[in-house]
GROMACS .gro file of C-alpha atoms in nm:
model
  255
    1MET     CA    1   9.151   6.662   9.495
    2SER     CA    2   8.785   6.523   9.635
    3GLY     CA    3   8.669   6.206   9.500
    4ASN     CA    4   8.341   6.379   9.427
    5ASP     CA    5   8.504   6.630   9.153
    6THR     CA    6   8.779   6.707   8.893
    7SER     CA    7   8.834   7.039   8.865
    8HIS     CA    8   8.999   7.104   8.512
    9ALA     CA    9   9.250   7.389   8.449
   10SER     CA   10   8.998   7.576   8.231
   11GLY     CA   11   8.801   7.599   8.570
   12HIS     CA   12   8.539   7.399   8.433
   13LEU     CA   13   8.366   7.185   8.706
   14HIS     CA   14   8.302   6.846   8.660
   15LEU     CA   15   8.111   6.644   8.889
   16ARG     CA   16   7.950   6.296   8.959
   17PRO     CA   17   7.646   6.190   8.772
   18GLU     CA   18   7.430   6.180   9.127
   19SER     CA   19   7.490   6.556   9.168
   20LYS     CA   20   7.339   6.644   8.852
   21GLU     CA   21   6.997   6.453   8.922
   22PRO     CA   22   6.711   6.661   8.883
   23TYR     CA   23   6.538   6.856   9.184
   24ALA     CA   24   6.225   6.719   9.320
   25PRO     CA   25   5.918   6.972   9.202
   26ASP     CA   26   5.854   7.156   9.500
   27VAL     CA   27   6.236   7.188   9.560
   28LEU     CA   28   6.294   7.334   9.225
   29GLU     CA   29   5.981   7.584   9.255
   30GLY     CA   30   6.129   7.725   9.546
   31LEU     CA   31   6.454   7.765   9.415
   32ARG     CA   32   6.341   7.940   9.122
   33ALA     CA   33   6.082   8.182   9.360
   34ASP     CA   34   6.387   8.277   9.567
   35ALA     CA   35   6.610   8.349   9.254
   36ALA     CA   36   6.368   8.556   9.115
   37GLU     CA   37   6.391   8.716   9.409
   38VAL     CA   38   6.754   8.774   9.415
   39ILE     CA   39   6.800   8.841   9.055
   40ALA     CA   40   6.561   9.133   9.074
   41ARG     CA   41   6.810   9.316   9.276
   42TYR     CA   42   7.064   9.367   8.984
   43PRO     CA   43   7.044   9.589   8.678
   44GLN     CA   44   7.207   9.305   8.498
   45LYS     CA   45   7.085   8.967   8.585
   46ARG     CA   46   7.440   8.761   8.520
   47SER     CA   47   7.552   9.019   8.837
   48ALA     CA   48   7.327   8.760   9.058
   49LEU     CA   49   7.545   8.461   8.994
   50LEU     CA   50   7.737   8.485   9.372
   51PRO     CA   51   7.485   8.515   9.554
   52LEU     CA   52   7.281   8.230   9.348
   53LEU     CA   53   7.581   8.003   9.408
   54HIS     CA   54   7.518   8.053   9.768
   55LEU     CA   55   7.153   7.976   9.716
   56VAL     CA   56   7.253   7.641   9.549
   57GLN     CA   57   7.447   7.568   9.887
   58SER     CA   58   7.182   7.644  10.107
   59VAL     CA   59   6.977   7.367   9.936
   60ASP     CA   60   7.245   7.118   9.816
   61GLY     CA   61   7.516   7.189  10.087
   62TYR     CA   62   7.786   7.226   9.793
   63VAL     CA   63   7.771   7.357   9.425
   64THR     CA   64   7.596   7.032   9.241
   65GLY     CA   65   7.594   7.001   8.856
   66ARG     CA   66   7.223   7.052   8.873
   67GLY     CA   67   7.290   7.397   9.041
   68VAL     CA   68   7.535   7.483   8.780
   69SER     CA   69   7.297   7.428   8.538
   70LEU     CA   70   7.008   7.583   8.688
   71CYS     CA   71   7.224   7.897   8.739
   72ALA     CA   72   7.332   7.898   8.411
   73GLU     CA   73   6.987   7.865   8.274
   74LEU     CA   74   6.844   8.141   8.494
   75LEU     CA   75   7.089   8.405   8.408
   76ASP     CA   76   7.182   8.309   8.062
   77LEU     CA   77   7.549   8.199   8.116
   78THR     CA   78   7.742   7.867   8.012
   79GLU     CA   79   7.773   7.602   8.230
   80ALA     CA   80   8.140   7.671   8.195
   81GLU     CA   81   8.077   8.018   8.310
   82VAL     CA   82   7.911   7.915   8.604
   83SER     CA   83   8.164   7.671   8.672
   84GLY     CA   84   8.454   7.903   8.640
   85VAL     CA   85   8.321   8.126   8.906
   86ALA     CA   86   8.239   7.814   9.142
   87THR     CA   87   8.607   7.671   9.149
   88PHE     CA   88   8.742   8.040   9.234
   89TYR     CA   89   8.587   8.111   9.544
   90THR     CA   90   8.696   7.904   9.845
   91GLN     CA   91   8.295   7.954  10.007
   92TYR     CA   92   8.180   7.764   9.701
   93LYS     CA   93   8.190   7.395   9.790
   94ARG     CA   94   8.286   7.151   9.516
   95HIS     CA   95   8.214   6.833   9.716
   96PRO     CA   96   7.987   6.785   9.959
   97ASN     CA   97   8.028   7.006  10.289
   98GLY     CA   98   7.988   6.919  10.619
   99GLU     CA   99   7.719   7.091  10.846
  100TYR     CA  100   7.966   7.304  11.015
  101THR     CA  101   8.290   7.426  10.831
  102VAL     CA  102   8.553   7.470  11.135
  103GLY     CA  103   8.808   7.688  11.020
  104VAL     CA  104   9.170   7.713  11.171
  105CYS     CA  105   9.356   8.022  11.095
  106THR     CA  106   9.739   7.891  11.023
  107ASN     CA  107   9.864   8.252  10.872
  108THR     CA  108  10.169   8.404  11.059
  109LEU     CA  109  10.029   8.542  11.383
  110CYS     CA  110   9.761   8.258  11.483
  111ALA     CA  111   9.992   8.017  11.362
  112ILE     CA  112  10.268   8.169  11.584
  113MET     CA  113  10.025   8.178  11.876
  114GLY     CA  114   9.919   7.824  11.864
  115GLY     CA  115   9.696   7.773  11.518
  116ASP     CA  116   9.922   7.508  11.378
  117GLN     CA  117   9.891   7.319  11.702
  118ILE     CA  118   9.500   7.344  11.696
  119PHE     CA  119   9.513   7.220  11.350
  120ASP     CA  120   9.700   6.943  11.443
  121THR     CA  121   9.555   6.857  11.728
  122VAL     CA  122   9.161   6.893  11.588
  123SER     CA  123   9.274   6.686  11.283
  124GLN     CA  124   9.419   6.389  11.461
  125HIS     CA  125   9.078   6.384  11.684
  126LEU     CA  126   8.854   6.405  11.409
  127GLY     CA  127   9.051   6.174  11.180
  128VAL     CA  128   9.029   6.426  10.901
  129GLY     CA  129   9.266   6.679  10.720
  130HIS     CA  130   9.188   6.977  10.517
  131ASP     CA  131   8.897   7.008  10.356
  132GLU     CA  132   8.779   6.702  10.457
  133THR     CA  133   8.463   6.598  10.647
  134THR     CA  134   8.410   6.328  10.900
  135PRO     CA  135   8.211   6.025  10.806
  136ASP     CA  136   7.898   6.159  11.005
  137GLY     CA  137   7.857   6.474  10.774
  138LYS     CA  138   7.870   6.713  11.086
  139ILE     CA  139   8.252   6.879  11.049
  140THR     CA  140   8.465   6.976  10.758
  141LEU     CA  141   8.797   7.089  10.877
  142GLU     CA  142   8.995   7.362  10.700
  143ARG     CA  143   9.331   7.564  10.704
  144ILE     CA  144   9.220   7.902  10.652
  145GLU     CA  145   9.411   8.244  10.603
  146CYS     CA  146   9.394   8.556  10.806
  147ASN     CA  147   9.029   8.611  10.957
  148ALA     CA  148   9.110   8.987  11.035
  149ALA     CA  149   9.096   8.879  11.407
  150CYS     CA  150   9.457   8.919  11.489
  151ASP     CA  151   9.429   9.082  11.795
  152TYR     CA  152   9.239   8.791  11.949
  153ALA     CA  153   9.538   8.523  11.799
  154PRO     CA  154   9.466   8.222  11.741
  155VAL     CA  155   9.140   8.240  11.588
  156VAL     CA  156   8.889   7.989  11.465
  157MET     CA  157   8.595   8.000  11.293
  158THR     CA  158   8.260   7.807  11.266
  159ASN     CA  159   8.062   7.871  10.967
  160TRP     CA  160   8.238   8.230  10.977
  161GLU     CA  161   8.132   8.309  11.311
  162PHE     CA  162   8.427   8.391  11.527
  163PHE     CA  163   8.600   8.157  11.825
  164ASP     CA  164   8.864   8.376  11.975
  165ASN     CA  165   9.173   8.310  12.162
  166GLN     CA  166   9.144   7.918  12.111
  167THR     CA  167   9.354   7.622  12.269
  168PRO     CA  168   9.372   7.271  12.099
  169GLU     CA  169   9.169   7.183  12.407
  170SER     CA  170   8.897   7.418  12.359
  171THR     CA  171   8.863   7.357  11.977
  172VAL     CA  172   8.840   6.997  12.047
  173ALA     CA  173   8.527   7.072  12.316
  174LEU     CA  174   8.387   7.291  12.034
  175VAL     CA  175   8.376   6.998  11.763
  176ASP     CA  176   8.274   6.757  12.016
  177ASP     CA  177   7.970   6.995  12.110
  178LEU     CA  178   7.901   7.040  11.749
  179ARG     CA  179   7.888   6.661  11.638
  180ALA     CA  180   7.683   6.634  11.939
  181GLY     CA  181   7.412   6.849  11.825
  182LYS     CA  182   7.455   7.071  12.123
  183GLU     CA  183   7.386   7.500  12.047
  184VAL     CA  184   7.741   7.664  12.020
  185ALA     CA  185   7.753   8.018  12.070
  186PRO     CA  186   8.052   8.224  11.926
  187THR     CA  187   8.253   8.479  12.121
  188ARG     CA  188   8.112   8.744  11.904
  189GLY     CA  189   7.789   8.813  11.703
  190PRO     CA  190   7.483   8.636  11.738
  191ASP     CA  191   7.379   8.398  12.023
  192ARG     CA  192   7.438   8.045  11.807
  193VAL     CA  193   7.637   7.929  11.545
  194CYS     CA  194   7.390   7.835  11.256
  195THR     CA  195   7.446   7.534  10.994
  196PHE     CA  196   7.637   7.581  10.671
  197LYS     CA  197   7.308   7.565  10.489
  198GLN     CA  198   7.160   7.825  10.675
  199VAL     CA  199   7.420   8.044  10.618
  200SER     CA  200   7.438   7.992  10.265
  201ARG     CA  201   7.110   8.103  10.263
  202VAL     CA  202   7.217   8.448  10.454
  203LEU     CA  203   7.475   8.514  10.225
  204ALA     CA  204   7.240   8.454   9.903
  205GLY     CA  205   7.076   8.784  10.064
  206PHE     CA  206   6.812   8.608  10.252
  207SER     CA  207   6.799   8.746  10.646
  208ASP     CA  208   6.799   8.543  10.960
  209GLY     CA  209   6.701   8.811  11.221
  210LEU     CA  210   7.064   8.756  11.376
  211ALA     CA  211   7.321   9.026  11.206
  212ASP     CA  212   7.251   9.297  11.511
  213GLN     CA  213   7.311   9.023  11.799
  214GLY     CA  214   7.589   9.052  11.983
  215PRO     CA  215   7.915   9.296  11.956
  216GLY     CA  216   8.107   9.295  11.627
  217ALA     CA  217   8.438   9.378  11.797
  218GLY     CA  218   8.571   9.344  12.123
  219PRO     CA  219   8.787   9.531  12.385
  220ALA     CA  220   9.105   9.435  12.227
  221SER     CA  221   8.972   9.557  11.862
  222LEU     CA  222   8.865   9.872  12.017
  223LEU     CA  223   9.149   9.950  12.211
  224GLY     CA  224   9.315  10.221  11.959
  225LEU     CA  225   8.955  10.392  11.949
  226ARG     CA  226   8.911  10.418  12.325
  227ILE     CA  227   9.291  10.572  12.369
  228ALA     CA  228   9.238  10.815  12.063
  229LYS     CA  229   8.922  10.941  12.254
  230GLU     CA  230   9.087  10.964  12.584
  231ARG     CA  231   9.382  11.154  12.447
  232GLY     CA  232   9.183  11.376  12.215
  233TRP     CA  233   9.339  11.240  11.867
  234THR     CA  234   9.198  11.301  11.561
  235ALA     CA  235   9.267  11.182  11.189
  236PRO     CA  236   9.489  11.427  10.978
  237GLY     CA  237   9.272  11.649  10.812
  238ALA     CA  238   8.980  11.695  11.070
  239ASP     CA  239   8.912  11.975  11.297
  240GLY     CA  240   9.083  12.230  11.058
  241ASP     CA  241   9.379  12.017  11.003
  242SER     CA  242   9.585  12.020  10.693
  243SER     CA  243   9.592  11.722  10.507
  244ASP     CA  244   9.916  11.632  10.615
  245GLY     CA  245   9.801  11.658  11.005
  246ALA     CA  246   9.984  11.982  11.033
  247ALA     CA  247   9.766  12.266  11.235
  248THR     CA  248   9.719  12.581  11.002
  249ASP     CA  249   9.684  12.936  11.121
  250GLY     CA  250   9.521  13.119  10.806
  251LYS     CA  251   9.303  13.095  10.544
  252ASP     CA  252   9.559  13.038  10.309
  253GLY     CA  253   9.701  12.745  10.489
  254SER     CA  254   9.994  12.954  10.598
  255LYS     CA  255  10.114  12.822  10.960
   0.00000   0.00000   0.00000
């Protein structure tokens, strides 16, 4: 539990008074304009809640009380309904988040391959634990579940960009570069890691133009596909096969 919030069993989010301070007029005007664009994409405006929470984070760096109030107002929801969603999904932060979220996968395969050691080493190096942020506000460290990149274990993500085949040393170097303000490139994807607020705006539905940069999958992920093509393998049901993969002779499906 952070010192910035208390989350009750009801799912309602209770935040310190400072997170409820009104937005500056120009900030509020921009938020309302962006929110209107997001809401217009949905036949029912309450369906826009998830991207609007990301939009709030793109401005505040976490889900603030004022952000909850704004979402409730714009979507005709209660603040309890908005808070219930904000406390359910881990990408919504309930207290101020760092400029970069560094998530170390400690699920089974990554843990066996060194994920636990990476987390422990980086935690000691930064002086913070899970879901805690360095005093300079640069890094929030997290233990995270599967990144769907087991072929590159152990994997670390920075603001949800992949850093494959990591070691304790390489991850310490990564966080040091981020804290020093150096531009850091992930293993796959765009040529740089964006800030938490910038990524939150993308998740709200506003493109940053980086979506098509770099490969989404590396050689290890594509190895099975390459072997299948070399050997002429096809999925069951393809090229005239029956649904169970058995070849058929006649139109009636007889063998």
